[in-house]
Coordinates of N, CA and C and ligand atoms in Angstrom, one line a residue:
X15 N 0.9 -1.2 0.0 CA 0.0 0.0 0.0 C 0.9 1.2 0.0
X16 N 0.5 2.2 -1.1 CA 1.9 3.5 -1.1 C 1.0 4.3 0.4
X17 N 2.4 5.0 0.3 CA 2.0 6.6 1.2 C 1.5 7.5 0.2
X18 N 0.2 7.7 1.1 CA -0.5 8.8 -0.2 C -0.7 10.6 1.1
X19 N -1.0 11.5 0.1 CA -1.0 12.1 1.1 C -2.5 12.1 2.3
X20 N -3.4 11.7 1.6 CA -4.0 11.7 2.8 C -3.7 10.4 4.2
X21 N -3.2 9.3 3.6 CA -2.4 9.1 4.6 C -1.4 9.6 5.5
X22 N -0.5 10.3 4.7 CA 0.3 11.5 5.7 C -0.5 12.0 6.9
X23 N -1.7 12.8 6.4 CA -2.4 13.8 7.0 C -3.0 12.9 8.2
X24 N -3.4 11.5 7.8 CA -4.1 11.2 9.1 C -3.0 10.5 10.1
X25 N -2.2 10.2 9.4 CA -0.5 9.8 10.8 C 0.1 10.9 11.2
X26 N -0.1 12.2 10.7 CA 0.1 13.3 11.1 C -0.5 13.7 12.7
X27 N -1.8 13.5 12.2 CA -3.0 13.9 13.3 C -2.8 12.6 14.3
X28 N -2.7 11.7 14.1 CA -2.4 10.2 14.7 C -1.2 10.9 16.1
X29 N -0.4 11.1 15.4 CA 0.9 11.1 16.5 C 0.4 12.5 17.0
X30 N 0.0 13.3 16.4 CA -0.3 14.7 17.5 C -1.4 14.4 18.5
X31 N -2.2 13.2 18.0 CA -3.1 12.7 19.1 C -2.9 11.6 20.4
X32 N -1.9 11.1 19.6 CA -1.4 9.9 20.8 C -0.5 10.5 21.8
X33 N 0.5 11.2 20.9 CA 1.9 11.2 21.2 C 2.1 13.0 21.2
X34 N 2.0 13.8 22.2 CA 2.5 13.2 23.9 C 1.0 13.3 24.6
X35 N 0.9 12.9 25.4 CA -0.2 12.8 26.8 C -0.4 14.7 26.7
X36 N -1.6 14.7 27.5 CA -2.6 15.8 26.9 C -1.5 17.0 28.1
X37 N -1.5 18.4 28.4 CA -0.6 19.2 28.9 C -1.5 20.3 29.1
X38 N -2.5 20.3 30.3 CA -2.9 21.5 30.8 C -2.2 23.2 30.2
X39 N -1.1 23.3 30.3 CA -0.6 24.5 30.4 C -0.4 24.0 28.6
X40 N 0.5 24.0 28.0 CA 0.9 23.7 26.6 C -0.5 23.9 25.2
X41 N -1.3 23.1 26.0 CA -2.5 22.5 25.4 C -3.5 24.1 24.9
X42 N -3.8 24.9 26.0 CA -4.4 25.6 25.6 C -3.3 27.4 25.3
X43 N -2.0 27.0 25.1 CA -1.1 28.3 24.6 C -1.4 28.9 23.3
X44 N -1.5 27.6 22.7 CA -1.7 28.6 20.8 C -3.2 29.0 20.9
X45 N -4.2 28.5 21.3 CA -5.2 29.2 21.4 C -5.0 30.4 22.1
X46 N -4.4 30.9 23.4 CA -4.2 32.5 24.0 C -3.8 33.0 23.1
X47 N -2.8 32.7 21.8 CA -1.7 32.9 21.4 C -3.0 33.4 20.1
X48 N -3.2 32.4 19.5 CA -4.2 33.4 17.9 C -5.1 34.2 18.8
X49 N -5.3 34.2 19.8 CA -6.6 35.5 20.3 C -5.8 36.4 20.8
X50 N -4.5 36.5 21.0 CA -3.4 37.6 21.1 C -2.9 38.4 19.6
X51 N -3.7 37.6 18.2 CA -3.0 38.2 17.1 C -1.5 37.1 17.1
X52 N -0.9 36.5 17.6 CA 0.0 35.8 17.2 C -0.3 34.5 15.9
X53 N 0.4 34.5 15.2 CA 0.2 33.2 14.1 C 0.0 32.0 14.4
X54 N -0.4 30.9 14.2 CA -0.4 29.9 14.3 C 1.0 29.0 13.8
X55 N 2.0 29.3 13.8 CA 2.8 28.3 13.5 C 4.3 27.8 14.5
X56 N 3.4 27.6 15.7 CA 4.4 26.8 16.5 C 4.9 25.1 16.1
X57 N 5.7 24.5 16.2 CA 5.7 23.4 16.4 C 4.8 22.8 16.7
X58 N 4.3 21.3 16.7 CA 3.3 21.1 17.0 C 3.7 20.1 18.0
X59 N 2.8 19.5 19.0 CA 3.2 18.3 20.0 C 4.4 17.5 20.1
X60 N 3.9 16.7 19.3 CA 5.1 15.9 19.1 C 6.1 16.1 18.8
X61 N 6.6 17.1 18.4 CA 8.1 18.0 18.0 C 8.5 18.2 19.1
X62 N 7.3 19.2 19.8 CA 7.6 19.7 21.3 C 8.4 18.7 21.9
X63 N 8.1 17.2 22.5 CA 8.2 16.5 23.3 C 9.3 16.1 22.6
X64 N 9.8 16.1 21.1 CA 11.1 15.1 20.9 C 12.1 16.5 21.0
X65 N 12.1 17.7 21.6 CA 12.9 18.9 21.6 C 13.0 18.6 22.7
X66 N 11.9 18.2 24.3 CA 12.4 18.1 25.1 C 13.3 17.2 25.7
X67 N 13.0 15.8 25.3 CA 13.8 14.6 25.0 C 15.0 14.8 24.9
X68 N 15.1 15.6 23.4 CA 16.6 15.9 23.3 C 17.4 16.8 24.3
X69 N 16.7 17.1 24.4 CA 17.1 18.3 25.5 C 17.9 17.7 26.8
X70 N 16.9 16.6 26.9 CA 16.9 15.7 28.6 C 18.4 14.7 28.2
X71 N 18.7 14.8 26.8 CA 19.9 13.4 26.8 C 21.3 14.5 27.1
X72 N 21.5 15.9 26.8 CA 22.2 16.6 26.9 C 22.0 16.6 28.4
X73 N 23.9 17.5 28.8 CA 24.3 18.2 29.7 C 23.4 19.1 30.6
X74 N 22.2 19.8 29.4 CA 20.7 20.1 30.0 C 21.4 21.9 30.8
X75 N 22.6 22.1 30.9 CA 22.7 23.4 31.2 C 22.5 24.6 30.9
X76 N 22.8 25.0 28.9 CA 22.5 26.0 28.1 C 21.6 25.7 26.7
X77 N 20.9 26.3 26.5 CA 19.9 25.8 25.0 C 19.8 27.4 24.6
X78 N 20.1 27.7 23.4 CA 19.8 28.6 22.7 C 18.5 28.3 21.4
X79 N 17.5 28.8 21.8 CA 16.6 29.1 20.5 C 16.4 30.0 19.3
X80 N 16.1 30.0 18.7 CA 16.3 31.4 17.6 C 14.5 31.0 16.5
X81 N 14.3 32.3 17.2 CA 12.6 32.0 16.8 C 11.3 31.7 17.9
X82 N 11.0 32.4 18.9 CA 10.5 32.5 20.0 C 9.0 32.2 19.8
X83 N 8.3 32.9 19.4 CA 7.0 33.4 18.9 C 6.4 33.6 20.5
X84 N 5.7 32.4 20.8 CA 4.5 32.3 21.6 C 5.3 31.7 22.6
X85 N 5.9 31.1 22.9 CA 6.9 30.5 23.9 C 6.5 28.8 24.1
X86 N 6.3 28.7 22.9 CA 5.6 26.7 23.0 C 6.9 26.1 22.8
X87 N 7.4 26.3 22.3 CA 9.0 25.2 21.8 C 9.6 25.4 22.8
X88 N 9.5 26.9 23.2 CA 10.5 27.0 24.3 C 9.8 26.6 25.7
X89 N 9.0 26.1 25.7 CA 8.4 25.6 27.3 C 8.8 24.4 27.0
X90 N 8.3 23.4 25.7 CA 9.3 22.2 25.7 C 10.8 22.1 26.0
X91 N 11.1 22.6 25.9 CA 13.1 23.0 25.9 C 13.3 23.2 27.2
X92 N 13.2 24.1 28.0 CA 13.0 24.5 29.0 C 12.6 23.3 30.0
X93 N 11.6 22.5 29.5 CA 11.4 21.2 30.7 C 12.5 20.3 30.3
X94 N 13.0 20.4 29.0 CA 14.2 18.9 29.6 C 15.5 19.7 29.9
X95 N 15.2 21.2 30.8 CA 17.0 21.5 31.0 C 16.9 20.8 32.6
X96 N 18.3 20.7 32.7 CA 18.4 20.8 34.3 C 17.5 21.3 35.0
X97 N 17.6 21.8 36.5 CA 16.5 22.7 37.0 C 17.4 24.2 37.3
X98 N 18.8 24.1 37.1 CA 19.1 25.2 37.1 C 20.1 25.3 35.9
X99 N 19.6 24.8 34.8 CA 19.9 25.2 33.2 C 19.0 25.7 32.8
X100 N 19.3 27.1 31.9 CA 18.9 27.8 31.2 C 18.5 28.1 29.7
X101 N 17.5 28.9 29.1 CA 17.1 28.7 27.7 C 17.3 30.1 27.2
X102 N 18.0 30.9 26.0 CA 18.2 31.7 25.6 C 17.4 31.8 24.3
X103 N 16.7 32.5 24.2 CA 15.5 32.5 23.1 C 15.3 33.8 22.4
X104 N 15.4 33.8 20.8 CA 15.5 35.0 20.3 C 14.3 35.4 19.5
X105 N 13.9 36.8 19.6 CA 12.7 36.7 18.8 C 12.7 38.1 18.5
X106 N 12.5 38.3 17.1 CA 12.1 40.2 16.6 C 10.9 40.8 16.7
X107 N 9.7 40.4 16.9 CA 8.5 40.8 16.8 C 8.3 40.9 18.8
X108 N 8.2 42.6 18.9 CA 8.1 42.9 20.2 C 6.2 42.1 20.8
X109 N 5.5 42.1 19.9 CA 3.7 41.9 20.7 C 4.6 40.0 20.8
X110 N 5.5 39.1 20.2 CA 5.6 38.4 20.6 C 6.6 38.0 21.6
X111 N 7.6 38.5 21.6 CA 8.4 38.5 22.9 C 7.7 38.3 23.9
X112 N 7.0 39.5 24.3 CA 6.3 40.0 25.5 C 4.9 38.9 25.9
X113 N 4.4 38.6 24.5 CA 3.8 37.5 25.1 C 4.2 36.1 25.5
X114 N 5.1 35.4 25.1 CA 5.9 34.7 25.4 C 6.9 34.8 26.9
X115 N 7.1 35.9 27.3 CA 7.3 36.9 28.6 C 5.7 35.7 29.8
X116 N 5.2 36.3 29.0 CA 4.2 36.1 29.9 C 3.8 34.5 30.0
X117 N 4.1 33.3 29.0 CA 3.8 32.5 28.9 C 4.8 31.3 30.0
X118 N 6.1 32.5 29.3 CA 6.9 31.4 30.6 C 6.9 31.3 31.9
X119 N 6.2 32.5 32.4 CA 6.0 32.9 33.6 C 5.2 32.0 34.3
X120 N 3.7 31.9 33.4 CA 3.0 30.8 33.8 C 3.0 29.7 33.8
X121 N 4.2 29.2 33.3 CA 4.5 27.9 33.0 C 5.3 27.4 34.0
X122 N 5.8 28.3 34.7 CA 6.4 28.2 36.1 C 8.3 28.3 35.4
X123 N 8.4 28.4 34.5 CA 9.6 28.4 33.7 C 10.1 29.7 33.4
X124 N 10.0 31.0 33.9 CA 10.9 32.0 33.8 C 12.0 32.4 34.3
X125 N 12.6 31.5 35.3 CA 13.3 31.9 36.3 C 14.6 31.3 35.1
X126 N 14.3 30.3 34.2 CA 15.1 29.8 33.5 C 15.4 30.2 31.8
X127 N 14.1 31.4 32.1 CA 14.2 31.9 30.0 C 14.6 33.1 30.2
X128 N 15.8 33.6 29.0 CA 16.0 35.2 28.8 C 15.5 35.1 27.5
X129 N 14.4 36.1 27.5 CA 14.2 36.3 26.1 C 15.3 37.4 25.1
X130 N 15.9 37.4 24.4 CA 16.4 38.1 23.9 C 15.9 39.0 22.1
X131 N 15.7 40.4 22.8 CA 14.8 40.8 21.4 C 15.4 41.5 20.2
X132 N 15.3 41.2 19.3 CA 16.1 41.6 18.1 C 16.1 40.7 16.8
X133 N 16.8 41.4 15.8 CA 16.8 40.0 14.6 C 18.0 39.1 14.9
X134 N 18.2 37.7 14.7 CA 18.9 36.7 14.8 C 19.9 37.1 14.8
X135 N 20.4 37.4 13.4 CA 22.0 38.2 12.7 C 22.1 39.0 13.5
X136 N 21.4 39.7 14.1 CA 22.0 41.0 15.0 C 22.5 41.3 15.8
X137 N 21.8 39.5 16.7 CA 22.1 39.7 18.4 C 22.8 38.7 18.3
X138 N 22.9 37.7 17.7 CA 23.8 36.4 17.8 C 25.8 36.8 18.3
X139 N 25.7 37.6 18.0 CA 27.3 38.3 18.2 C 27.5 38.4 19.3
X140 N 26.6 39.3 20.2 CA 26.6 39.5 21.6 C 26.1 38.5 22.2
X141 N 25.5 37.2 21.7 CA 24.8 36.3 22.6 C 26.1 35.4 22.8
X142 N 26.9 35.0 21.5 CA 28.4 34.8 21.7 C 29.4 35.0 22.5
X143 N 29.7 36.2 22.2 CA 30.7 36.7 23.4 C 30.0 36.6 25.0
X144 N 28.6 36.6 24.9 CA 28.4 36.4 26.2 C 28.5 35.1 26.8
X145 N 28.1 34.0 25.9 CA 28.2 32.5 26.3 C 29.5 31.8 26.7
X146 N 30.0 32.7 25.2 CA 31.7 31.8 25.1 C 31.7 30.7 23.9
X147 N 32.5 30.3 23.7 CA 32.5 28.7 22.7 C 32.5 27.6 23.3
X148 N 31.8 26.7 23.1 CA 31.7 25.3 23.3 C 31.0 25.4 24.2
X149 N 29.9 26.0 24.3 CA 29.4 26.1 26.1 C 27.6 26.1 25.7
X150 N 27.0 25.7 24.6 CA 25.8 25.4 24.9 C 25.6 23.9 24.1
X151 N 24.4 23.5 25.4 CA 23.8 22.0 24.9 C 23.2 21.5 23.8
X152 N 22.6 22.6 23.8 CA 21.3 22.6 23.0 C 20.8 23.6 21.8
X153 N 20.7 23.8 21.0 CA 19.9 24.7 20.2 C 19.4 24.5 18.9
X154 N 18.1 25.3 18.9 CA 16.7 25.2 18.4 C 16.5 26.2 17.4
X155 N 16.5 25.8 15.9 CA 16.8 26.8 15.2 C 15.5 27.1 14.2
X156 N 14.8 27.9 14.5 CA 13.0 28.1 13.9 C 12.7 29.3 13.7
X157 N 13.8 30.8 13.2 CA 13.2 31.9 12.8 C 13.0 32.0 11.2
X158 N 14.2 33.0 10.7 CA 13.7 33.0 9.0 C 14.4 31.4 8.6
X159 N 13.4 30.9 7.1 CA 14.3 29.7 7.2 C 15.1 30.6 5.7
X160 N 15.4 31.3 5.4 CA 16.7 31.7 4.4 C 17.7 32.0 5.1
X161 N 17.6 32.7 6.0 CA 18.9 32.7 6.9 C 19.6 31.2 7.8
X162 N 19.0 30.5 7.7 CA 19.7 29.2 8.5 C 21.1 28.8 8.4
X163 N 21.7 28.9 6.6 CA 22.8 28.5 6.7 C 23.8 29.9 7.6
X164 N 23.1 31.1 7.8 CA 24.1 32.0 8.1 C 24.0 31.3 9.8
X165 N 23.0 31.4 10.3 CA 22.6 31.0 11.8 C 23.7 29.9 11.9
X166 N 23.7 28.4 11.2 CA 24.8 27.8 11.2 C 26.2 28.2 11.4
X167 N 26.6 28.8 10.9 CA 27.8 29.1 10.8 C 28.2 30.3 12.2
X168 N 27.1 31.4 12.4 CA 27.4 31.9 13.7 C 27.3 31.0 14.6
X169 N 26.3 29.8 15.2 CA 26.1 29.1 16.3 C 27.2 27.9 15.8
X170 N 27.6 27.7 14.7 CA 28.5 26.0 15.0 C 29.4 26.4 16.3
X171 N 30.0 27.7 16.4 CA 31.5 27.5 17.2 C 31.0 27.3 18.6
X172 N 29.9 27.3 19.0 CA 29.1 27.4 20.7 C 29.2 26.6 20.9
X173 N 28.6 25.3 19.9 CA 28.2 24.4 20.4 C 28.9 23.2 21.0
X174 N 28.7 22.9 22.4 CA 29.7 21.8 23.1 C 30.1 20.6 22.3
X175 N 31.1 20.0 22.5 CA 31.4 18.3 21.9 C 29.9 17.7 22.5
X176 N 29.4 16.9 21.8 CA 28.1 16.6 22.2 C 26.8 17.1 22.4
X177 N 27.2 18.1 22.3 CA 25.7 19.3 22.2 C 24.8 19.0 20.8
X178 N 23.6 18.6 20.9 CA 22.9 18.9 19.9 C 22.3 20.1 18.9
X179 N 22.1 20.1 17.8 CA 21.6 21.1 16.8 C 20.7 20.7 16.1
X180 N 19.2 21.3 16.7 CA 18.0 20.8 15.8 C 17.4 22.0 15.5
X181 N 16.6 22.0 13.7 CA 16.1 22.8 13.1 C 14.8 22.3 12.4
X182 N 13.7 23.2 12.7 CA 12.6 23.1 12.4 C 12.8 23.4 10.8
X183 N 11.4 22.5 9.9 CA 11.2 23.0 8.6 C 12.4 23.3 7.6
X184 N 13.2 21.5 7.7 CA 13.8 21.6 7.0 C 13.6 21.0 5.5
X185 N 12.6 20.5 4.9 CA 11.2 20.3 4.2 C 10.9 20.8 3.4
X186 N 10.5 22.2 4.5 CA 9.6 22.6 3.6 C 8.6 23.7 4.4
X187 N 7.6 24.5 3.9 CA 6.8 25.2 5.0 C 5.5 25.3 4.1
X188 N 4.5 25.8 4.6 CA 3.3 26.1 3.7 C 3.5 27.5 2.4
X189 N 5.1 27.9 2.6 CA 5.6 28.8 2.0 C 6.0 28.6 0.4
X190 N 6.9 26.8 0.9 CA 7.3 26.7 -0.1 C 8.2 25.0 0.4
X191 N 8.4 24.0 -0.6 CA 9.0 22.6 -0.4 C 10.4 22.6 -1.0
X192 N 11.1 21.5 -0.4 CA 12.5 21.3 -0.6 C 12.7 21.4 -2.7
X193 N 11.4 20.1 -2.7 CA 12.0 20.1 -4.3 C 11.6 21.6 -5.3
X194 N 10.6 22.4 -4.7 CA 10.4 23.7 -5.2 C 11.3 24.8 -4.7
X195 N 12.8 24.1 -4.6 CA 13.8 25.1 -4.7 C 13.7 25.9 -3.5
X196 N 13.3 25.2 -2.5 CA 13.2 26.0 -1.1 C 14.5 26.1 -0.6
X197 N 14.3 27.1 0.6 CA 16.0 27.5 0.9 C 16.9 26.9 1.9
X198 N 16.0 25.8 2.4 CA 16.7 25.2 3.4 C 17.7 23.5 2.7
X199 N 17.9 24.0 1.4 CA 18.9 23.1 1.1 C 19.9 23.3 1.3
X200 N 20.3 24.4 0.7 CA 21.8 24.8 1.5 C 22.3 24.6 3.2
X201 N 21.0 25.0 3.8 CA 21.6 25.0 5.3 C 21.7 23.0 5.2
X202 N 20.7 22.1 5.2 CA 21.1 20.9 5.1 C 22.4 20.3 4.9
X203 N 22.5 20.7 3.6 CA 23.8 20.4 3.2 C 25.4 20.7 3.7
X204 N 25.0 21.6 4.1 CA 26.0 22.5 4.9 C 26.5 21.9 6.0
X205 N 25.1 21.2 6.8 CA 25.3 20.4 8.0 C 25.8 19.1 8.0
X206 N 25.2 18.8 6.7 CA 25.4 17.3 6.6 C 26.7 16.8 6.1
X207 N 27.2 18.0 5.6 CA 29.1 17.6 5.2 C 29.6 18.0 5.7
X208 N 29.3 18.6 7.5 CA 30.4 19.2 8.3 C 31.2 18.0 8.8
X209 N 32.2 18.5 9.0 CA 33.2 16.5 9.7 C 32.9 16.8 10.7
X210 N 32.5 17.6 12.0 CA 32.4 17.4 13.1 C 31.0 17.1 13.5
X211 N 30.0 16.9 13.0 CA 28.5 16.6 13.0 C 28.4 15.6 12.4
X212 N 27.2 14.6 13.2 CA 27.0 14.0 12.7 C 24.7 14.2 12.6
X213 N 24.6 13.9 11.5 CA 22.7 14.4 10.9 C 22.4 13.8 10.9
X214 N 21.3 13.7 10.9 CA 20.1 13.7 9.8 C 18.6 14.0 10.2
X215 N 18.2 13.8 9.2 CA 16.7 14.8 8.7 C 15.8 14.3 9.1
X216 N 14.7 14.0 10.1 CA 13.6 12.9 10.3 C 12.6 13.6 9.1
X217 N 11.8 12.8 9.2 CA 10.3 13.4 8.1 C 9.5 13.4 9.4
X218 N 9.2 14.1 10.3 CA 8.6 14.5 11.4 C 8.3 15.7 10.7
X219 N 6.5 15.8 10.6 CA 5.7 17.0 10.2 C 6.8 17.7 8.8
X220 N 7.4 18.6 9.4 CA 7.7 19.7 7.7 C 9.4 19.3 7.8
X221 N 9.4 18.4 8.8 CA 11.1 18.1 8.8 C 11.9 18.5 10.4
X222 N 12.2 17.2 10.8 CA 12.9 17.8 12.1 C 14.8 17.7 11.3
X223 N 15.3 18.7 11.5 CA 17.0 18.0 11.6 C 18.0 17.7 12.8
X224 N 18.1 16.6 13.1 CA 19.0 16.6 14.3 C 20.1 16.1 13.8
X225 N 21.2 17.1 15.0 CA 23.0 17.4 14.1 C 23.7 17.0 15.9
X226 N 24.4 16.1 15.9 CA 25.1 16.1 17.1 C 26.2 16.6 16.8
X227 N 27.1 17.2 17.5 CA 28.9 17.8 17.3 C 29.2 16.6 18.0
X228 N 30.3 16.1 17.2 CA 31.0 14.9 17.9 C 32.3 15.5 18.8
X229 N 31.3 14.6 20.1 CA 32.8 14.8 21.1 C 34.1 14.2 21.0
X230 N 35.1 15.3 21.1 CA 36.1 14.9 20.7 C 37.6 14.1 21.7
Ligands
SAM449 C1 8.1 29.6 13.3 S1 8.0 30.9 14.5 C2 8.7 30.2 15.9 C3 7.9 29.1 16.5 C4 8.4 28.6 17.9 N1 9.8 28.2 17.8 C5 7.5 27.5 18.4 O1 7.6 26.4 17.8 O2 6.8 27.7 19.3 C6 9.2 32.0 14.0 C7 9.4 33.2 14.9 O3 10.6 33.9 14.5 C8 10.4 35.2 14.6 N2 11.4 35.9 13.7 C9 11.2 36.4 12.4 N3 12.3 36.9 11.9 C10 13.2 36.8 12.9 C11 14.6 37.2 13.0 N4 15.2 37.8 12.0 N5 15.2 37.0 14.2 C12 14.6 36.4 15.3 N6 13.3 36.0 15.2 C13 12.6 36.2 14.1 C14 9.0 35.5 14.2 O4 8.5 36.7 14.7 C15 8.3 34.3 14.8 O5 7.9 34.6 16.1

């Protein structure tokens, strides 16, 4: 029997219904979130839970995000750090910072998020020099996807021997697909021939990529 797309669509819905267990707080965020005027396109569940996962197999001390919105990725992230590991999360649109401000708060997870507001390329310099090199676990890469291969290249030097690097919508988006010359080939590629990473791509929703830095 092939994969058709409406089969996609209903294993789609499948795993967002099974997988993960239902989340009082989580559950009803994107709803506050479109009645705030925010967009709909956070990750969806099960992404959520395999971000925190990954999260939980790391050192769990520093996680950098890039792409904030509503603060849903980042509440997953945030639960698999340590309890006193932290999440650095970047986002340009001030009505969403601020709401996401408010989401981690209620999530009991602020004591652990700095939001940082600005465009990606802008602030990544100073988020650097403030971290250091080799010094985060984790990061989560979900703002413009044209810029990813630059994001790449500023965040590879951070990241610990063993730290993970996962990017949303590497696929594709409702914008545009890999094979219609979308722009996240380059960043793929990029990753996938670095000698200190080791990838690959799941077909999770629009595409998860997970890149470990091999410890050396
Ligand atoms: C796909 S959404 C992030 C979704 C979020 N990671 C989640 O799953 O809950 C992308 C976010 O990146 C923000 N953004 C757009 N351009 C940006 C830039 N240059 N730097 C940082 N954030 C940006 C958008 O305002 C939006 O909130």
């Amino acid at each position: 029997m092939p994969m058709t797309p409406e089969r996609w669509d209903f294993i789609s819905n499948y795993a967002t219904e099974v997988f993960p267990p239902a989340d009082d707080h989580l559950d009803g965020l994107m709803d506050r979130a479109r009645e705030a005027g925010l967009p709909s396109i956070a990750v969806s569940s099960d992404v959520g839970m395999l971000l925190k996962i990954l999260v939980s197999l790391t050192d769990g001390h520093l996680a950098l995000e890039l792409g904030t919105l509503a603060g849903y990725s980042g509440i997953w992230i945030a639960r698999g750090l340590q309890p006193n590991g932290k999440l650095i999360t970047v986002e340009y649109e001030t009505l969403h910072a601020e709401f996401a401000e408010r989401e981690f708060e209620m999530a009991g997870v602020g004591d652990q998020v700095e939001i940082v507001r600005g465009a990606a390329l802008d602030v990544l310099p100073s988020i650097a020099d403030k971290v250091g090199s080799e010094s985060v676990d984790f990061v989560f890469i979900d703002a413009v996807k044209s810029e990813y291969p630059q994001y790449f290249e500023a965040i590879r030097p951070l990241i610990k021997p063993g730290g993970l690097l996962v990017a949303d919508n590497v696929y594709g988006t409702g914008a545009g697909w890999i094979d219609e010359g979308y722009g996240t080939d380059k960043f793929n590629r990029l990753v996938a021939a670095d000698p200190d990473f080791d990838a690959v791509a799941t077909p999770m929703r629009e595409g998860v990529l997970i890149a470990r830095r091999k410890a050396t």
